[in-house]
PDB file of C-alpha atoms in Angstrom:
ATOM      1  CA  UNK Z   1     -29.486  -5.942 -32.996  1.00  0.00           C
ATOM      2  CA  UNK Z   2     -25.809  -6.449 -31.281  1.00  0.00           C
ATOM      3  CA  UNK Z   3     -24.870  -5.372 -28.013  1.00  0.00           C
ATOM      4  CA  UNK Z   4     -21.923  -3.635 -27.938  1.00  0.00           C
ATOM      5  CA  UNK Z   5     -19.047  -5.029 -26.131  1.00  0.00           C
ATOM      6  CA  UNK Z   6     -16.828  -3.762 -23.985  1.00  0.00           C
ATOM      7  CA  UNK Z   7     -12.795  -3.335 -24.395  1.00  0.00           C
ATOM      8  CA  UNK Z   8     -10.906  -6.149 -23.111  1.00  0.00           C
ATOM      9  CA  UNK Z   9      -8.397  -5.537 -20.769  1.00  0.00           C
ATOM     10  CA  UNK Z  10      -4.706  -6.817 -21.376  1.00  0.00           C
ATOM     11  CA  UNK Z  11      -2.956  -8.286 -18.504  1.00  0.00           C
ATOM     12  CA  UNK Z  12       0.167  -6.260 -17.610  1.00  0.00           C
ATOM     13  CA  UNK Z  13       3.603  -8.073 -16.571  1.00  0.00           C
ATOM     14  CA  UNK Z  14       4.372  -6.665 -12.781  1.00  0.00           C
ATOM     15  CA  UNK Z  15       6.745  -3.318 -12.698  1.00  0.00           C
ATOM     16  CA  UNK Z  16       9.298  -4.889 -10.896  1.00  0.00           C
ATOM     17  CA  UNK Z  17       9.657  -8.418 -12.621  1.00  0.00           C
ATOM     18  CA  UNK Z  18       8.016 -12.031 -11.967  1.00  0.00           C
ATOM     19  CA  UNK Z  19       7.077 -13.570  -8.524  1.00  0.00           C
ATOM     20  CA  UNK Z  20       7.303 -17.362  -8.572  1.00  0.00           C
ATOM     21  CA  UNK Z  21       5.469 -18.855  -6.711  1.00  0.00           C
ATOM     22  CA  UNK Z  22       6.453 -20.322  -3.048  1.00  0.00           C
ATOM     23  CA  UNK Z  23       5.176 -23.900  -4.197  1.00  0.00           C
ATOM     24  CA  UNK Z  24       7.582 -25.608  -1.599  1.00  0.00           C
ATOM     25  CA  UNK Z  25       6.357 -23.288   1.534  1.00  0.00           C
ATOM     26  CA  UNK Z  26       9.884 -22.057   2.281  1.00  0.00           C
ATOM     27  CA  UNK Z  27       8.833 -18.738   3.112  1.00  0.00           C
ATOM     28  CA  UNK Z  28       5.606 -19.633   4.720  1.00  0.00           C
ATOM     29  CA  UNK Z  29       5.768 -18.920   8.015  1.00  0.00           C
ATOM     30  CA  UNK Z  30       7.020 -15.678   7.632  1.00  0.00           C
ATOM     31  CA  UNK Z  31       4.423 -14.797   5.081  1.00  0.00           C
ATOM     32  CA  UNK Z  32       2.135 -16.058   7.870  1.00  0.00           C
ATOM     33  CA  UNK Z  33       3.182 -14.138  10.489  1.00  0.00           C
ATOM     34  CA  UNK Z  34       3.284 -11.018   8.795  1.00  0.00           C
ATOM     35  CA  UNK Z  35      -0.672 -11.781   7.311  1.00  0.00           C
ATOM     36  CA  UNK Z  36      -1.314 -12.503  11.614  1.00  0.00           C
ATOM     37  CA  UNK Z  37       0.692  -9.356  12.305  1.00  0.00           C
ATOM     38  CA  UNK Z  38      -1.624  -7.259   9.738  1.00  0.00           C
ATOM     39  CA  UNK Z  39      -4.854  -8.678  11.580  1.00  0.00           C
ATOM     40  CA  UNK Z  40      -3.499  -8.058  15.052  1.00  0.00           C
ATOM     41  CA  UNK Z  41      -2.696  -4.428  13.981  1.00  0.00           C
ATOM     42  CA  UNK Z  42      -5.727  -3.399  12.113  1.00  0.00           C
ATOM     43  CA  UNK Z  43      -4.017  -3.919   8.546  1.00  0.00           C
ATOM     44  CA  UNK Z  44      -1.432  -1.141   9.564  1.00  0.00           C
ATOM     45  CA  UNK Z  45       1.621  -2.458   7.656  1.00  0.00           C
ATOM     46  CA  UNK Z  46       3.600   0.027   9.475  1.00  0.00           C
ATOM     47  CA  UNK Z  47       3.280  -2.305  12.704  1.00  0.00           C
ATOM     48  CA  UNK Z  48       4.541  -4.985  10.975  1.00  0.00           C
ATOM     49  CA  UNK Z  49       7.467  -3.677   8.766  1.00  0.00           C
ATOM     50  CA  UNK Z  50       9.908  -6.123  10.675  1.00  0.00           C
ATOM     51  CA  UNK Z  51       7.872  -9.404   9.445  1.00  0.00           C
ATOM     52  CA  UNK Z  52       7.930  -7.881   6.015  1.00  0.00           C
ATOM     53  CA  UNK Z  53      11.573  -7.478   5.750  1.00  0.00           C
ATOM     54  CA  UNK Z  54      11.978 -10.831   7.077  1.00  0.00           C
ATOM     55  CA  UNK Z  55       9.130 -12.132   4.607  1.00  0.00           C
ATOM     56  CA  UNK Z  56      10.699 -10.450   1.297  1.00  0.00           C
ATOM     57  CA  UNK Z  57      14.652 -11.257   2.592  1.00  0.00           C
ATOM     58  CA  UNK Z  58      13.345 -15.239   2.841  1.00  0.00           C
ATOM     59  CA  UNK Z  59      12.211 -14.746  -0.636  1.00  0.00           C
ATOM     60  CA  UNK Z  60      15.435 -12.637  -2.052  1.00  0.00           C
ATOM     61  CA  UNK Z  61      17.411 -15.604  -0.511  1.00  0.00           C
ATOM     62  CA  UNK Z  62      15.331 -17.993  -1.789  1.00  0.00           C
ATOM     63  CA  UNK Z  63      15.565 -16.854  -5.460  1.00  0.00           C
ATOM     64  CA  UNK Z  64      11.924 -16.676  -5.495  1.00  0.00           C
ATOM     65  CA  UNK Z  65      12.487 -12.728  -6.214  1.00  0.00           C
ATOM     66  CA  UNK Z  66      14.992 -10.681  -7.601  1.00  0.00           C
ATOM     67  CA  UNK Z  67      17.515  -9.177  -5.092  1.00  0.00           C
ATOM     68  CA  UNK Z  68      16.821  -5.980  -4.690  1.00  0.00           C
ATOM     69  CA  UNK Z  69      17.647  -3.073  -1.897  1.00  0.00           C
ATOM     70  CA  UNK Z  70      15.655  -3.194   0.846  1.00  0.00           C
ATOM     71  CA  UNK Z  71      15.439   0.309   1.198  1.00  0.00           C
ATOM     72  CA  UNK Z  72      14.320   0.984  -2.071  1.00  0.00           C
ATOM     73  CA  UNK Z  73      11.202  -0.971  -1.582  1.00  0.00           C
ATOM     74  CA  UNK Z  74      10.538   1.295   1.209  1.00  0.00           C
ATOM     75  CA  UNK Z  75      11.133  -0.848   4.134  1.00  0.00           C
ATOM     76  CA  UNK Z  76      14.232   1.614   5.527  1.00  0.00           C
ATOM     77  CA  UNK Z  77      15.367   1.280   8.561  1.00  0.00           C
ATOM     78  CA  UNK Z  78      14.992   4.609   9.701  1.00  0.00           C
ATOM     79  CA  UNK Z  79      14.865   5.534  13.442  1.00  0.00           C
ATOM     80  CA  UNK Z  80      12.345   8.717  12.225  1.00  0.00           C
ATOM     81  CA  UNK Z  81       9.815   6.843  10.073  1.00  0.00           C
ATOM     82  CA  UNK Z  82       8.157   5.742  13.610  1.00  0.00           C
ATOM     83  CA  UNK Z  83       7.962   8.985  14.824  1.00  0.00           C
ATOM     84  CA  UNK Z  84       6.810  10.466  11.374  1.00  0.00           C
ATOM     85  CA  UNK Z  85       4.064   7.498  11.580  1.00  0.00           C
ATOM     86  CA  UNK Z  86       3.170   9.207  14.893  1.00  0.00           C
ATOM     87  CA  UNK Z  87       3.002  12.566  13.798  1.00  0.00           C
ATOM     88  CA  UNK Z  88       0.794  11.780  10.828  1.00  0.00           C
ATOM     89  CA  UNK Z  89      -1.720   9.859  12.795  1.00  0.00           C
ATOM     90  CA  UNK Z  90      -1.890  12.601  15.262  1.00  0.00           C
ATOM     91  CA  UNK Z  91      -2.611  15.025  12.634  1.00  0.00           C
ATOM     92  CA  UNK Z  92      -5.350  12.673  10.697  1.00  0.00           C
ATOM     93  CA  UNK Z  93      -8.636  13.995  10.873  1.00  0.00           C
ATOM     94  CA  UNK Z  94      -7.030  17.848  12.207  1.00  0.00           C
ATOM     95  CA  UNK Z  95      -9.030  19.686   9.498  1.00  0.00           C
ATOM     96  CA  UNK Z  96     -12.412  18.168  10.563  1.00  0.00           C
ATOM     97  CA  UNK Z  97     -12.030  18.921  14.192  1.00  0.00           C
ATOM     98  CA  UNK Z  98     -11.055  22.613  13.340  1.00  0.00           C
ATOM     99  CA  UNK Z  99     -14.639  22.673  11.275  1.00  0.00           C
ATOM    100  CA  UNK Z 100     -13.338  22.349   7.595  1.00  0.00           C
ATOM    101  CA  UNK Z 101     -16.148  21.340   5.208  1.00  0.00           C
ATOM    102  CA  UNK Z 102     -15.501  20.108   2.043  1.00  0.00           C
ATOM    103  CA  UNK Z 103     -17.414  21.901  -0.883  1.00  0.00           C
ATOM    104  CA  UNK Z 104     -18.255  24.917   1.528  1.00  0.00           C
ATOM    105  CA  UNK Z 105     -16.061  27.574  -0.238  1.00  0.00           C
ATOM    106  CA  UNK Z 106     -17.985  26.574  -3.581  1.00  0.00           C
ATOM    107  CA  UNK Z 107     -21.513  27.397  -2.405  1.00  0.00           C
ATOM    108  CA  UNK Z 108     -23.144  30.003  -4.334  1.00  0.00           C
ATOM    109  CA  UNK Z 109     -20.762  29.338  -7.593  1.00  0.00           C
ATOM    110  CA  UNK Z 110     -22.320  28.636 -10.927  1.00  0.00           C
ATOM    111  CA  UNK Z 111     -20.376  26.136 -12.061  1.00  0.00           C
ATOM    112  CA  UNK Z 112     -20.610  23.483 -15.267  1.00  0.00           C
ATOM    113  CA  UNK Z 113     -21.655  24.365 -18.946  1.00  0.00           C
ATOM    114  CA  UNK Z 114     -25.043  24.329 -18.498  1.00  0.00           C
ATOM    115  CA  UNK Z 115     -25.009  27.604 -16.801  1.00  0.00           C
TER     116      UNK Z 115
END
């Protein structure tokens, strides 16, 4: 008896185009500061938005990417996004310290087809 096999998946072209390949290491050293950036910071890209810029503009220049708006990749430099950053990390975890349980509300509910 056969097994059954599973559905191949078909590899997808990126959404925004092809990335060469940096096979002469022109960008390198910004791609490795921003990776030492991300370990310094916890893997908070938001710490190291700078080094990305720098990282992506190397390639842009480089032809080893399309050019392509800065801001549309959402690297903006916007004096607010810090302080939005701030205000979001502030908030994380708000619910749980104010005693919100997930699921609570449902107790008591008969839900699914069975019932």
């Amino acid at each position: 008896m056969a097994t059954p096999r599973a559905p191949r998946n078909q590899a997808r072209a990126p959404e925004k185009g092809v990335f060469p390949l940096d096979h002469d290491g022109t960008c390198k050293a910004d791609a490795k500061a921003f990776l030492q950036c991300l370990d310094k910071n916890d893997s908070d890209h938001f710490s190291c938005r700078k080094l990305s810029r720098q990282y992506l503009e190397c390639r842009m220049q480089n032809k080893l990417m399309a050019e392509e708006d800065l801001d549309q990749l959402g690297l903006a430099d916007d004096p607010n996004a810090a302080k939005a950053r701030q205000q979001a990390k502030s908030e994380e975890g708000q619910k749980e310290r104010d005693g919100f349980l997930s699921g609570a509300d449902q107790q008591g509910r008969k839900r699914g087809w069975i019932w």
